Amino acid sequence: MPRLDDVARAAGVSKATASRALSGADGVSPTTREKVQRTAADLGFRASGAARRLATGVTRTIGVLTPSVDRWYFGSVLHGIAHAADRHEHDVLLYDLGAFGRGGHEKFERFMLRGEVDGLVTITWSLVGGDLTRLAELGVPVATVGEPTPHSRSFSLDDDAAGEQAAEHLVRLGHTDLLHLASETEVQPFDASSSDRRKRAFELVSARHGLRMRPVQTVPTTLEAAHAAARGILARADRPTGIVAGTDEVALGVLLAAHQLGVRVPEELSVIGVDDVPAATAFGLTTIRQDPAQHGEDVVAWIISALGEPESEPDRSHTNYAPVLVVRGSTAPPP
Amino acid sequence: MPRLDDVARAAGVSKATASRALSGADGVSPTTREKVQRTAADLGFRASGAARRLATGVTRTIGVLTPSVDRWYFGSVLHGIAHAADRHEHDVLLYDLGAFGRGGHEKFERFMLRGEVDGLVTITWSLVGGDLTRLAELGVPVATVGEPTPHSRSFSLDDDAAGEQAAEHLVRLGHTDLLHLASETEVQPFDASSSDRRKRAFELVSARHGLRMRPVQTVPTTLEAAHAAARGILARADRPTGIVAGTDEVALGVLLAAHQLGVRVPEELSVIGVDDVPAATAFGLTTIRQDPAQHGEDVVAWIISALGEPESEPDRSHTNYAPVLVVRGSTAPPP
DNA sequence: ACTTGCAATGGAACCGGTTCCGGTTCCGCA
DNA sequence: TGCGGAACCGGAACCGGTTCCATTGCAAGT
């Protein structure tokens, strides 16, 4: 493995000049630079990342903290992050907190504060507020995607609007008896969680249009749990004419239960979700679309730009993505 | 940020001793070690990863090359990898080739050969054989999960057995007219792909039991595509009495199509898949289970052990995980 | 012709650990 | 008491880049 020194010697210049020539710094004549670059290429030179980061303190790596990686939303965000990171020539270091089990905090200590990354994105409630501010004080740009936080720059779907659009869609179709099946968030986040926001929005719409007031039900975010809950709801004689699900996964569970109980969708029951997961297309599920991969792209873009201007005012603004209604076959006027 | 030097001075020893005391190397008296460790803790010392890897050449990082991260199989493997890596105190560097778009090779060059990782796991057809051998020559332990390869240590489901079990299950129930709906792999892998193996196993079983020979159909691995194909198949009068799907995702598409066409499962049609995705439970899909997270755990364990004994014979063996049949409600004797 | 000024370059320090190598200290044993 | 050897420790080199600072060379300005 050739070292910078070898390149320099072969090109007849000093290490200093070779370094400048290769890193693109100025203060090198075009001819010298060209010569150094060619020699480096010929020798198959590849700068040692370790040496560079020791010297500069820059890792060209961004860390991602995620509650888990095998769920659609998280996976999609991660995909967007990887894509953007690649474009900006950064590596991504993955911390799957779900994989850490108990003691995520300790890991946070051990790994994150070691200066291995120069930017960090946390997906939803991966970290508590204290950690976030601590990190920010450390000078590492931190951003959150999936839920608004007061402690860091954040990116997420406008959950209020999403909840409202979902409910309003059914109201416009003529429904007056709706039920909201919220999907549970595992951990209490800083602010009102996505789930809570969607729920509140639903209640607002309910009140505004004088709908029948049914208590909101909450289920874990799994097809299984949603399915079980939906069976209970749909089996009753006074079931609602429409269900606003907090998530597509929950909505799919409802669809499944409806099918098994012989409740026809959308003739007898309307169902709407939030997310627009791939399966939603095949199932003809009407839903509120969000694009997590885009969130991932944007959060990286922000981090890169924040890296470019250190010492600036901490940016704690929040980007609210507009939800878009996608009408498919699972919603119709009530019977 | 305190440096090792600070710790050494505070503890009244040399850098060398401090280093030994903290890294657990021997040649340090218990009392000295204890003193150094305490001062380090008091000062909040945290060794610089960059400096350590420059000095030792060890990164304590393993790289993961995956075709994409937002599919169940890949996500689950990644989860297992993250879990195991954490237990072994290693970081994981993620390369989402799907995010790289064209030019994955170039990225491979730029990133992988830079010595940023001391072990690499590739998920299925992330890399071509040439790259794998090149990597292995570099002295980095490389392992593949998801498909057997002749060029590296590999871990995967025993696809032959999986395909056989699926078909045999239906044969045992009395079916004689089956169709195999294979799920397509995007790229030509080294050896016969999982898809091909499952298909071959199906054909073997067909021949053995003298089943009606229907040409195998292949669809992209998406619910959408499987759904469309299944509609075509099930609409015909001479539809088979059972469908062996290459994947749960495909099987789910079949289930959906059957439902829409009014074909009752399992009374009129049996469906079996492979994977046992979470949704399979709710849908009552009979399937062949595999546990990708376990594959991820194992591949990391192997890499760690390979790291422990350099210069040993290259291990290119293959671990075949035994598939397990999970019977749910989507299979029954033919009408 | 003689500064003045700037671009190009090289020498050497530095980033923060690890480790080789040689020097003490201290013990057991003759 | 003297000696060998092991355990413990410190000095210094080293990993491979980046960057500060001083030096050189050359063109422009007066």
XYZ file of C-alpha atoms (C1' of nucleotides) in Angstrom:
730
model
C 0.000 0.000 0.000
C 1.646 3.206 -1.171
C 1.741 6.084 1.282
C 1.599 9.758 0.570
C 5.313 9.836 1.064
C 5.816 7.381 -1.776
C 3.687 9.445 -4.101
C 5.559 12.589 -3.183
C 8.933 10.997 -3.786
C 7.853 9.493 -7.087
C 6.519 12.832 -8.248
C 9.599 14.648 -7.046
C 7.818 16.890 -4.586
C 7.432 17.109 -0.829
C 4.717 15.448 1.230
C 3.250 18.875 1.854
C 2.862 19.652 -1.816
C 1.558 16.213 -2.595
C -1.050 16.571 0.101
C -2.149 19.919 -1.241
C -2.222 18.694 -4.784
C -4.407 15.744 -3.963
C -6.754 17.403 -1.558
C -7.525 20.185 -3.989
C -6.121 22.924 -1.780
C -4.686 25.893 -3.626
C -1.137 27.017 -3.591
C -0.060 24.419 -6.106
C 0.779 25.101 -9.723
C -1.459 23.363 -12.244
C 1.416 21.403 -13.725
C 2.622 20.139 -10.357
C -0.864 19.197 -9.344
C -1.430 17.296 -12.510
C 1.807 15.436 -12.125
C 1.100 14.461 -8.536
C -2.374 13.314 -9.364
C -1.139 11.143 -12.169
C 1.559 9.536 -10.048
C -0.968 8.893 -7.316
C -3.266 7.215 -9.802
C -0.431 5.167 -11.261
C 0.647 3.943 -7.882
C -2.901 3.191 -6.873
C -2.566 5.517 -3.940
C -5.477 5.675 -1.532
C -5.243 8.061 1.380
C -5.617 6.509 4.807
C -8.862 7.618 6.316
C -7.522 7.055 9.796
C -4.565 9.365 9.288
C -6.727 12.022 7.721
C -9.235 12.043 10.486
C -6.537 12.113 13.105
C -4.975 15.126 11.457
C -8.116 17.017 10.566
C -10.666 15.806 13.049
C -13.096 15.308 10.209
C -14.554 11.862 9.746
C -16.703 12.326 6.669
C -19.141 10.052 8.396
C -22.609 10.647 9.624
C -24.228 8.557 12.294
C -27.792 7.344 12.197
C -29.674 6.377 15.316
C -32.762 4.384 14.593
C -35.201 2.535 16.831
C -35.099 -0.358 14.417
C -34.318 -0.939 10.828
C -36.861 -3.494 9.794
C -39.888 -1.271 9.649
C -40.997 0.447 6.518
C -40.675 3.994 7.721
C -37.258 3.621 9.260
C -35.942 1.585 6.403
C -37.085 4.152 3.883
C -35.568 7.032 5.777
C -32.345 5.103 6.024
C -32.427 4.488 2.311
C -32.763 8.194 1.634
C -29.961 8.942 4.062
C -27.647 6.426 2.440
C -28.405 7.862 -0.953
C -27.711 11.433 0.021
C -24.678 10.537 2.092
C -23.232 8.782 -0.889
C -23.768 11.773 -3.111
C -21.927 13.920 -0.615
C -19.202 11.323 -0.268
C -19.922 10.568 3.324
C -20.138 7.216 5.025
C -23.004 6.247 7.247
C -22.540 4.611 10.588
C -25.606 2.763 11.743
C -26.790 2.448 15.315
C -29.811 0.238 15.604
C -31.096 0.957 19.080
C -33.607 -1.830 18.820
C -30.622 -4.101 18.516
C -29.048 -2.635 21.612
C -31.777 -3.824 23.874
C -31.637 -2.227 27.284
C -28.833 0.174 27.925
C -29.140 2.216 24.777
C -27.926 5.129 26.786
C -24.704 3.525 27.712
C -24.048 2.739 24.063
C -24.801 6.293 23.256
C -22.083 7.272 25.662
C -19.603 4.787 24.450
C -20.071 5.274 20.760
C -21.500 8.613 19.963
C -19.326 10.801 22.056
C -16.171 9.240 20.778
C -15.973 11.610 17.883
C -16.582 8.951 15.298
C -19.099 10.970 13.374
C -19.299 14.604 12.484
C -23.027 14.676 12.111
C -25.869 12.730 13.590
C -29.421 12.027 12.598
C -31.820 10.426 14.969
C -34.974 8.826 13.741
C -37.976 9.699 15.919
C -37.662 8.930 19.594
C -34.232 7.408 19.440
C -32.848 9.814 21.965
C -34.148 11.820 24.864
C -33.955 15.590 24.968
C -30.992 15.664 27.292
C -28.866 13.632 24.953
C -29.799 15.809 22.035
C -28.811 19.044 23.693
C -25.627 17.469 24.982
C -24.725 16.416 21.506
C -25.510 19.829 20.132
C -23.281 21.428 22.750
C -20.546 19.131 21.581
C -20.673 20.960 18.306
C -21.983 18.060 16.282
C -24.908 18.962 14.057
C -27.872 16.881 15.108
C -31.144 16.501 13.321
C -34.210 14.415 13.886
C -36.546 12.956 11.347
C -39.975 11.568 12.000
C -41.077 13.814 14.795
C -40.676 17.492 15.644
C -38.344 18.179 18.534
C -37.586 21.447 20.264
C -33.988 20.395 20.820
C -32.754 19.932 17.314
C -33.430 20.608 13.691
C -36.196 18.274 12.691
C -38.029 16.973 9.662
C -41.356 15.232 9.597
C -44.716 14.842 8.052
C -47.221 17.475 9.078
C -49.157 15.077 11.268
C -51.841 17.570 12.131
C -52.596 18.087 8.475
C -52.360 14.366 7.782
C -54.877 13.536 10.487
C -57.127 16.291 9.328
C -57.010 15.337 5.662
C -57.785 11.728 6.445
C -60.812 12.576 8.521
C -61.996 15.321 6.195
C -61.859 12.986 3.245
C -64.363 10.674 4.893
C -66.502 13.544 6.085
C -66.693 14.906 2.555
C -67.877 11.516 1.408
C -70.745 11.844 3.835
C -69.600 9.868 6.857
C -70.813 11.005 10.255
C -69.824 8.003 12.340
C -66.074 7.487 12.341
C -63.627 5.765 14.593
C -59.969 6.548 14.951
C -57.682 3.600 15.422
C -54.427 5.167 16.540
C -51.112 3.408 16.346
C -49.093 3.399 19.493
C -45.637 4.867 19.814
C -43.386 2.798 22.007
C -41.698 5.608 23.823
C -42.831 8.961 25.045
C -41.253 11.553 22.804
C -40.461 15.140 23.627
C -43.398 16.770 22.082
C -46.757 15.374 21.173
C -45.977 12.302 19.140
C -47.069 11.758 15.582
C -49.716 9.446 16.873
C -51.050 12.033 19.271
C -51.090 14.741 16.660
C -53.048 12.633 14.237
C -55.424 11.729 17.001
C -55.931 15.336 18.023
C -56.520 16.331 14.439
C -59.140 13.633 14.167
C -60.906 14.873 17.260
C -60.828 18.406 15.954
C -62.487 17.387 12.729
C -65.004 15.317 14.673
C -65.961 18.263 16.794
C -66.056 20.673 13.896
C -68.532 18.579 11.948
C -70.483 17.288 14.899
C -69.694 13.653 14.270
C -70.689 10.940 16.657
C -68.085 10.899 19.397
C -66.421 7.534 19.771
C -63.467 7.056 22.060
C -60.217 6.732 20.171
C -58.682 3.289 20.357
C -54.964 2.703 20.315
C -53.112 -0.389 19.177
C -49.461 -1.340 18.789
C -48.146 -0.619 15.313
C -48.367 -4.141 13.993
C -50.661 -5.729 11.495
C -51.379 -8.420 14.028
C -52.547 -6.136 16.801
C -54.550 -3.942 14.463
C -56.197 -6.989 13.030
C -57.242 -8.257 16.438
C -58.584 -4.896 17.521
C -60.459 -4.422 14.268
C -62.177 -7.765 14.623
C -63.554 -6.628 17.918
C -64.730 -3.335 16.532
C -66.289 -4.639 13.350
C -68.070 -7.528 14.977
C -70.314 -5.199 16.932
C -73.643 -4.208 15.494
C -73.057 -0.482 15.940
C -69.780 -0.403 14.142
C -68.758 2.888 12.539
C -69.131 3.461 8.802
C -65.526 4.536 8.465
C -62.228 3.951 10.176
C -59.371 6.399 10.168
C -56.251 4.410 10.911
C -53.144 6.029 12.298
C -50.969 4.046 9.949
C -51.247 1.978 6.807
C -50.143 -1.048 8.738
C -53.085 -0.589 11.054
C -55.398 0.115 8.107
C -54.301 -3.102 6.439
C -55.160 -4.962 9.615
C -58.625 -3.442 9.478
C -59.042 -4.421 5.844
C -58.101 -7.948 6.701
C -60.526 -8.150 9.597
C -63.288 -6.706 7.442
C -62.679 -9.336 4.838
C -62.761 -12.142 7.333
C -65.980 -10.876 8.904
C -67.598 -10.425 5.529
C -67.831 -6.653 5.886
C -67.494 -5.281 2.369
C -65.063 -2.451 1.710
C -65.841 0.205 0.670
C -69.577 -0.475 0.341
C -70.166 -1.109 4.018
C -66.993 0.266 5.496
C -64.480 2.905 4.478
C -60.887 2.651 5.602
C -58.124 5.203 5.278
C -54.538 5.059 6.481
C -51.406 7.171 6.606
C -48.048 6.399 4.958
C -48.680 4.874 1.560
C -46.619 1.774 2.051
C -45.965 -0.328 -1.058
C -48.657 -2.824 -0.092
C -51.244 -0.062 -0.071
C -51.312 -0.032 -3.858
C -52.100 -3.693 -4.239
C -54.709 -3.552 -1.500
C -56.310 -0.499 -3.005
C -55.999 1.361 0.262
C -56.869 5.036 0.293
C -54.209 6.778 2.312
C -52.248 9.885 3.142
C -48.889 9.655 1.485
C -45.560 10.623 2.934
C -42.132 10.079 1.452
C -39.668 9.066 4.162
C -36.801 8.599 1.724
C -37.124 12.261 0.877
C -36.957 13.133 4.545
C -33.736 11.163 4.714
C -32.281 12.997 1.756
C -33.180 16.353 3.213
C -31.818 15.682 6.650
C -28.461 14.756 5.191
C -28.439 17.798 2.982
C -29.008 19.911 6.060
C -26.254 18.232 8.015
C -23.798 18.692 5.199
C -24.630 22.359 4.963
C -24.411 22.750 8.747
C -20.980 21.166 8.587
C -20.005 23.839 6.110
C -20.740 26.691 8.452
C -19.695 25.941 12.004
C -20.134 28.502 14.744
C -23.368 29.726 13.272
C -26.551 30.086 15.256
C -27.974 26.692 16.177
C -30.796 25.927 13.800
C -33.696 24.272 15.555
C -36.322 24.906 12.956
C -38.748 22.291 11.837
C -39.637 21.174 8.347
C -43.220 20.067 7.950
C -43.866 17.955 4.906
C -47.268 18.408 3.352
C -49.276 15.188 3.290
C -50.986 14.223 0.079
C -54.228 12.345 -0.140
C -54.144 9.282 -2.383
C -57.607 8.021 -3.147
C -57.913 4.353 -3.972
C -60.719 1.894 -3.539
C -61.104 1.594 0.206
C -63.224 4.691 0.733
C -66.704 5.564 -0.516
C -69.886 7.215 0.760
C -71.436 5.434 3.729
C -74.214 2.909 3.090
C -11.276 16.685 25.687
C -8.600 15.000 27.799
C -5.938 13.052 25.952
C -4.093 9.975 27.038
C -1.198 12.197 27.959
C -3.356 14.089 30.425
C -4.492 10.892 32.047
C -0.927 9.651 32.287
C 0.299 12.832 33.855
C -2.580 12.970 36.313
C -1.975 9.372 37.317
C 1.752 9.945 37.559
C 2.718 7.403 34.942
C 3.923 7.467 31.354
C 1.757 7.415 28.264
C 2.952 3.901 27.596
C 1.819 2.605 30.935
C -1.444 4.472 30.751
C -2.115 2.948 27.368
C -1.386 -0.531 28.638
C -3.460 -0.023 31.723
C -6.472 1.114 29.783
C -6.289 -1.312 26.917
C -6.068 -4.274 29.243
C -2.622 -5.324 28.072
C -0.494 -7.001 30.679
C 2.742 -5.772 32.108
C 1.010 -3.393 34.469
C 0.654 -3.918 38.194
C -2.899 -4.174 39.461
C -2.545 -1.096 41.637
C -1.198 1.042 38.816
C -3.869 -0.167 36.472
C -6.576 0.609 38.920
C -5.210 4.080 39.517
C -4.978 4.861 35.824
C -8.439 3.586 35.176
C -9.879 5.690 37.915
C -8.164 8.863 36.763
C -9.310 8.179 33.243
C -12.863 7.825 34.444
C -12.592 10.951 36.565
C -11.304 12.984 33.682
C -13.933 11.581 31.361
C -11.241 10.311 29.079
C -12.342 8.750 25.839
C -9.695 7.363 23.533
C -9.640 8.790 20.047
C -10.749 6.171 17.615
C -8.859 7.865 14.819
C -5.566 7.726 16.659
C -6.091 4.146 17.656
C -6.865 2.973 14.189
C -3.933 4.852 12.776
C -1.618 3.199 15.232
C -3.060 -0.282 15.151
C -4.701 -0.519 11.778
C -7.790 -1.929 13.426
C -11.036 -0.093 12.883
C -13.414 -2.112 15.007
C -15.906 -1.552 12.251
C -17.592 -3.952 9.939
C -19.046 -2.909 6.620
C -22.353 -4.093 5.260
C -23.158 -4.054 1.578
C -26.819 -4.422 0.888
C -28.877 -4.147 -2.293
C -31.410 -2.097 -0.394
C -32.478 -1.635 3.143
C -36.205 -1.290 2.872
C -37.095 -4.881 2.188
C -37.995 -7.291 4.915
C -35.199 -9.756 4.355
C -32.415 -7.214 4.107
C -33.723 -5.164 6.979
C -33.902 -8.199 9.217
C -30.407 -9.327 8.369
C -29.171 -5.838 9.052
C -30.923 -5.864 12.371
C -29.182 -9.074 13.349
C -25.873 -7.686 12.213
C -26.307 -4.519 14.223
C -27.210 -6.525 17.277
C -24.213 -8.818 17.066
C -21.831 -6.031 16.145
C -22.932 -4.159 19.195
C -22.318 -7.126 21.434
C -18.813 -7.394 20.055
C -18.282 -3.672 20.407
C -17.978 -3.056 16.726
C -19.512 -0.326 14.641
C -21.349 -0.995 11.434
C -20.801 1.010 8.307
C -23.691 0.776 5.911
C -23.457 0.774 2.130
C -26.838 0.739 0.507
C -26.056 -0.161 -3.068
C -29.629 0.513 -4.078
C -28.960 4.060 -3.031
C -25.837 4.199 -5.131
C -27.678 3.814 -8.382
C -25.399 3.094 -11.284
C -21.735 2.923 -10.555
C -21.885 0.730 -7.497
C -18.546 -0.585 -8.551
C -16.870 2.727 -8.455
C -18.189 3.290 -4.940
C -16.901 -0.071 -4.027
C -13.481 1.056 -5.159
C -13.626 4.352 -3.430
C -14.963 3.211 -0.116
C -14.269 -0.379 0.506
C -10.644 -0.534 -0.374
C -9.793 2.385 1.780
C -9.274 0.276 4.822
C -12.236 1.708 6.662
C -13.522 -1.643 7.777
C -11.819 -4.756 8.970
C -14.581 -7.074 7.973
C -17.253 -7.030 5.328
C -20.575 -8.718 4.894
C -22.405 -8.591 1.627
C -26.054 -9.379 1.447
C -26.897 -11.582 -1.565
C -25.829 -10.323 -4.948
C -24.333 -7.067 -3.759
C -21.007 -7.840 -5.321
C -19.724 -9.853 -8.200
C -17.292 -12.702 -7.763
C -14.291 -10.694 -8.875
C -14.834 -8.115 -6.208
C -15.207 -10.754 -3.559
C -11.980 -12.510 -4.338
C -10.186 -9.201 -4.592
C -11.413 -8.271 -1.171
C -10.423 -11.600 0.247
C -6.932 -11.175 -1.169
C -6.767 -7.888 0.630
C -6.902 -9.823 3.839
C -10.314 -8.590 4.894
C -12.669 -11.329 6.025
C -15.656 -11.322 3.727
C -18.882 -13.196 4.159
C -22.105 -13.323 2.249
C -25.564 -13.871 3.607
C -28.618 -14.761 1.586
C -27.072 -16.861 -1.110
C -24.269 -19.405 -1.295
C -21.162 -18.192 -3.057
C -18.041 -20.090 -3.980
C -15.898 -17.028 -3.336
C -16.538 -16.365 0.292
C -17.899 -17.764 3.484
C -21.659 -17.700 3.147
C -24.825 -18.167 5.128
C -28.264 -18.793 3.787
C -31.470 -20.708 3.973
C -31.288 -24.147 2.437
C -33.344 -23.160 -0.565
C -33.460 -26.634 -2.008
C -34.987 -27.947 1.168
C -37.311 -24.967 1.440
C -38.654 -25.474 -2.060
C -39.018 -29.162 -1.450
C -40.799 -28.780 1.869
C -43.262 -26.327 0.420
C -44.177 -28.551 -2.476
C -44.184 -31.712 -0.396
C -46.546 -30.159 2.094
C -49.142 -29.637 -0.604
C -48.525 -33.033 -2.127
C -49.078 -34.656 1.236
C -52.386 -32.836 1.452
C -53.367 -34.530 -1.765
C -52.674 -31.888 -4.397
C -51.639 -33.083 -7.819
C -51.996 -29.886 -9.798
C -49.644 -27.227 -8.515
C -48.134 -24.116 -9.945
C -44.914 -22.486 -8.872
C -44.855 -18.726 -8.878
C -41.203 -17.862 -8.568
C -39.958 -14.490 -7.422
C -37.394 -12.888 -9.605
C -33.928 -11.911 -8.490
C -32.780 -8.671 -9.980
C -29.240 -9.655 -10.745
C -27.590 -12.838 -11.862
C -25.756 -14.221 -8.871
C -22.700 -16.456 -8.880
C -24.352 -19.705 -8.293
C -27.925 -20.736 -8.820
C -29.930 -18.074 -7.067
C -32.317 -18.741 -4.215
C -35.126 -18.343 -6.651
C -33.681 -20.916 -9.031
C -32.998 -23.391 -6.289
C -36.532 -23.194 -4.986
C -37.803 -23.585 -8.507
C -35.626 -26.603 -9.193
C -36.731 -28.199 -5.965
C -40.322 -27.673 -6.986
C -39.750 -29.342 -10.325
C -38.020 -32.248 -8.654
C -40.968 -32.827 -6.382
C -43.343 -32.484 -9.322
C -41.483 -35.119 -11.266
C -41.128 -37.433 -8.322
C -44.839 -37.468 -7.647
C -45.973 -37.283 -11.235
C -47.829 -34.024 -10.825
C -49.313 -32.178 -13.735
C -46.504 -30.232 -15.352
C -47.221 -26.552 -15.529
C -44.555 -24.110 -16.641
C -43.108 -22.118 -13.773
C -44.024 -18.468 -13.851
C -41.720 -15.772 -12.564
C -42.659 -12.350 -11.238
C -40.765 -9.459 -9.697
C -40.607 -9.658 -5.914
C -43.370 -7.184 -5.213
C -46.842 -7.619 -3.897
C -48.081 -5.610 -6.834
C -46.551 -7.775 -9.543
C -47.514 -11.005 -7.826
C -51.040 -9.765 -7.452
C -51.337 -8.968 -11.133
C -49.892 -12.303 -12.195
C -52.096 -14.194 -9.792
C -55.214 -12.551 -11.152
C -54.361 -13.883 -14.560
C -53.713 -17.362 -13.275
C -56.728 -17.655 -11.026
C -59.179 -16.249 -13.550
C -58.666 -19.208 -15.873
C -60.968 -22.163 -15.605
C -58.158 -24.684 -15.336
C -56.390 -23.000 -12.479
C -54.254 -25.187 -10.227
C -55.497 -26.318 -6.842
C -52.421 -25.037 -5.111
C -49.793 -22.379 -5.588
C -46.268 -22.590 -4.262
C -44.974 -19.043 -4.087
C -41.271 -18.291 -4.081
C -41.743 -15.702 -1.374
C -44.312 -14.649 1.183
C -44.640 -11.347 -0.581
C -45.664 -13.190 -3.719
C -47.925 -15.497 -1.715
C -49.668 -12.517 -0.188
C -50.284 -11.165 -3.666
C -51.905 -14.467 -4.582
C -54.059 -14.389 -1.466
C -55.204 -10.924 -2.370
C -56.044 -11.871 -5.942
C -57.920 -14.947 -4.754
C -59.983 -12.845 -2.433
C -60.839 -10.352 -5.130
C -61.832 -13.085 -7.563
C -63.920 -14.848 -4.976
C -61.712 -17.904 -4.909
C -61.884 -19.236 -1.377
C -58.663 -20.083 0.463
C -57.991 -22.810 1.481
C -61.199 -24.516 0.359
C -60.705 -23.911 -3.338
C -57.066 -22.917 -3.402
C -54.052 -23.621 -1.241
C -51.235 -21.118 -1.032
C -47.828 -21.504 0.570
C -44.917 -19.088 0.702
C -41.373 -18.856 1.971
C -40.012 -16.428 4.598
C -42.598 -16.038 7.332
C -42.800 -12.265 7.224
C -44.695 -10.628 10.084
C -47.788 -10.157 7.922
C -47.982 -13.898 7.321
C -49.334 -14.433 10.815
C -52.223 -12.056 10.422
C -53.058 -13.376 6.985
C -52.897 -16.945 8.172
C -50.413 -17.836 5.490
C -48.812 -21.249 5.612
C -45.151 -20.778 4.890
C -41.582 -21.948 5.210
C -39.902 -19.952 7.919
C -36.426 -18.527 7.877
C -34.824 -16.214 10.396
C -32.693 -13.590 8.668
C -31.795 -11.811 11.877
C -30.137 -15.000 13.015
C -28.182 -15.129 9.784
C -27.004 -11.629 10.538
C -25.926 -12.576 14.020
C -24.028 -15.570 12.774
C -22.234 -13.802 9.990
C -20.912 -11.238 12.431
C -19.853 -13.917 14.872
C -17.901 -15.554 12.078
C -16.238 -12.315 11.045
C -15.208 -11.565 14.591
C -13.690 -14.988 14.966
C -11.939 -14.707 11.596
C -10.493 -11.420 12.798
C -9.074 -13.253 15.762
C -7.044 -15.655 13.685
C -5.489 -13.985 10.678
C -3.276 -15.927 8.303
C -5.376 -19.023 8.655
C -6.739 -20.951 5.704
C -9.456 -18.989 3.914
C -12.776 -20.393 5.001
C -15.227 -20.612 2.131
C -17.663 -22.996 3.673
C -21.370 -22.520 3.525
C -23.914 -22.609 6.298
C -27.289 -23.932 5.246
C -30.109 -23.042 7.579
C -32.808 -25.628 7.849
C -36.203 -24.308 6.783
C -39.151 -24.972 9.055
C -42.677 -25.468 7.848
C -45.255 -23.285 9.577
C -48.769 -24.476 8.912
C -51.503 -21.874 9.109
C -54.809 -21.577 7.413
C -53.942 -21.097 3.758
C -53.414 -24.737 2.906
C -55.822 -27.670 2.914
C -56.636 -30.725 0.835
C -57.768 -29.901 -2.694
C -61.495 -29.670 -3.416
C 18.532 48.090 -11.001
C 16.353 47.313 -6.822
C 12.809 46.637 -3.917
C 8.027 44.735 -3.149
C 4.758 41.124 -3.411
C 2.831 36.992 -4.313
C 2.705 32.209 -5.779
C 4.870 27.805 -5.156
C 7.276 24.789 -2.337
C 9.724 22.252 1.490
C 10.816 21.302 6.477
C 8.980 20.071 10.506
C 5.586 19.961 14.004
C 1.423 17.887 15.051
C -2.940 14.922 15.603
C -3.335 10.919 19.803
C -2.808 6.805 20.392
C 0.352 1.926 20.388
C 4.438 -0.605 20.864
C 9.370 -1.768 20.612
C 13.188 -1.728 23.342
C 16.005 -0.919 27.059
C 16.407 0.181 32.001
C 14.850 -0.411 37.094
C 13.142 -2.709 40.763
C 12.324 -6.483 43.444
C 11.927 -11.161 44.373
C 13.657 -15.959 45.210
C 17.419 -18.743 45.758
C 22.275 -20.374 46.191
C 25.546 -11.276 50.212
C 25.310 -11.833 45.438
C 23.031 -13.066 41.334
C 19.559 -14.288 37.648
C 15.315 -13.375 35.931
C 10.752 -11.775 35.700
C 7.648 -8.033 36.317
C 6.971 -3.344 35.672
C 7.707 0.937 33.612
C 9.427 5.086 30.582
C 11.492 7.125 26.353
C 10.947 7.451 21.849
C 9.710 5.930 17.391
C 5.879 5.220 14.630
C 1.187 5.068 12.102
C 0.096 8.565 7.570
C -1.763 12.245 6.709
C -2.426 17.998 7.292
C -0.834 22.510 8.059
C 2.015 26.336 9.970
C 5.811 28.841 8.806
C 9.927 29.984 6.478
C 12.194 30.046 2.090
C 12.784 30.436 -2.725
C 11.783 32.158 -7.325
C 9.892 35.096 -10.440
C 7.213 39.045 -12.267
C 5.589 43.585 -11.610
C 6.272 48.377 -9.869
C 9.147 52.728 -9.329
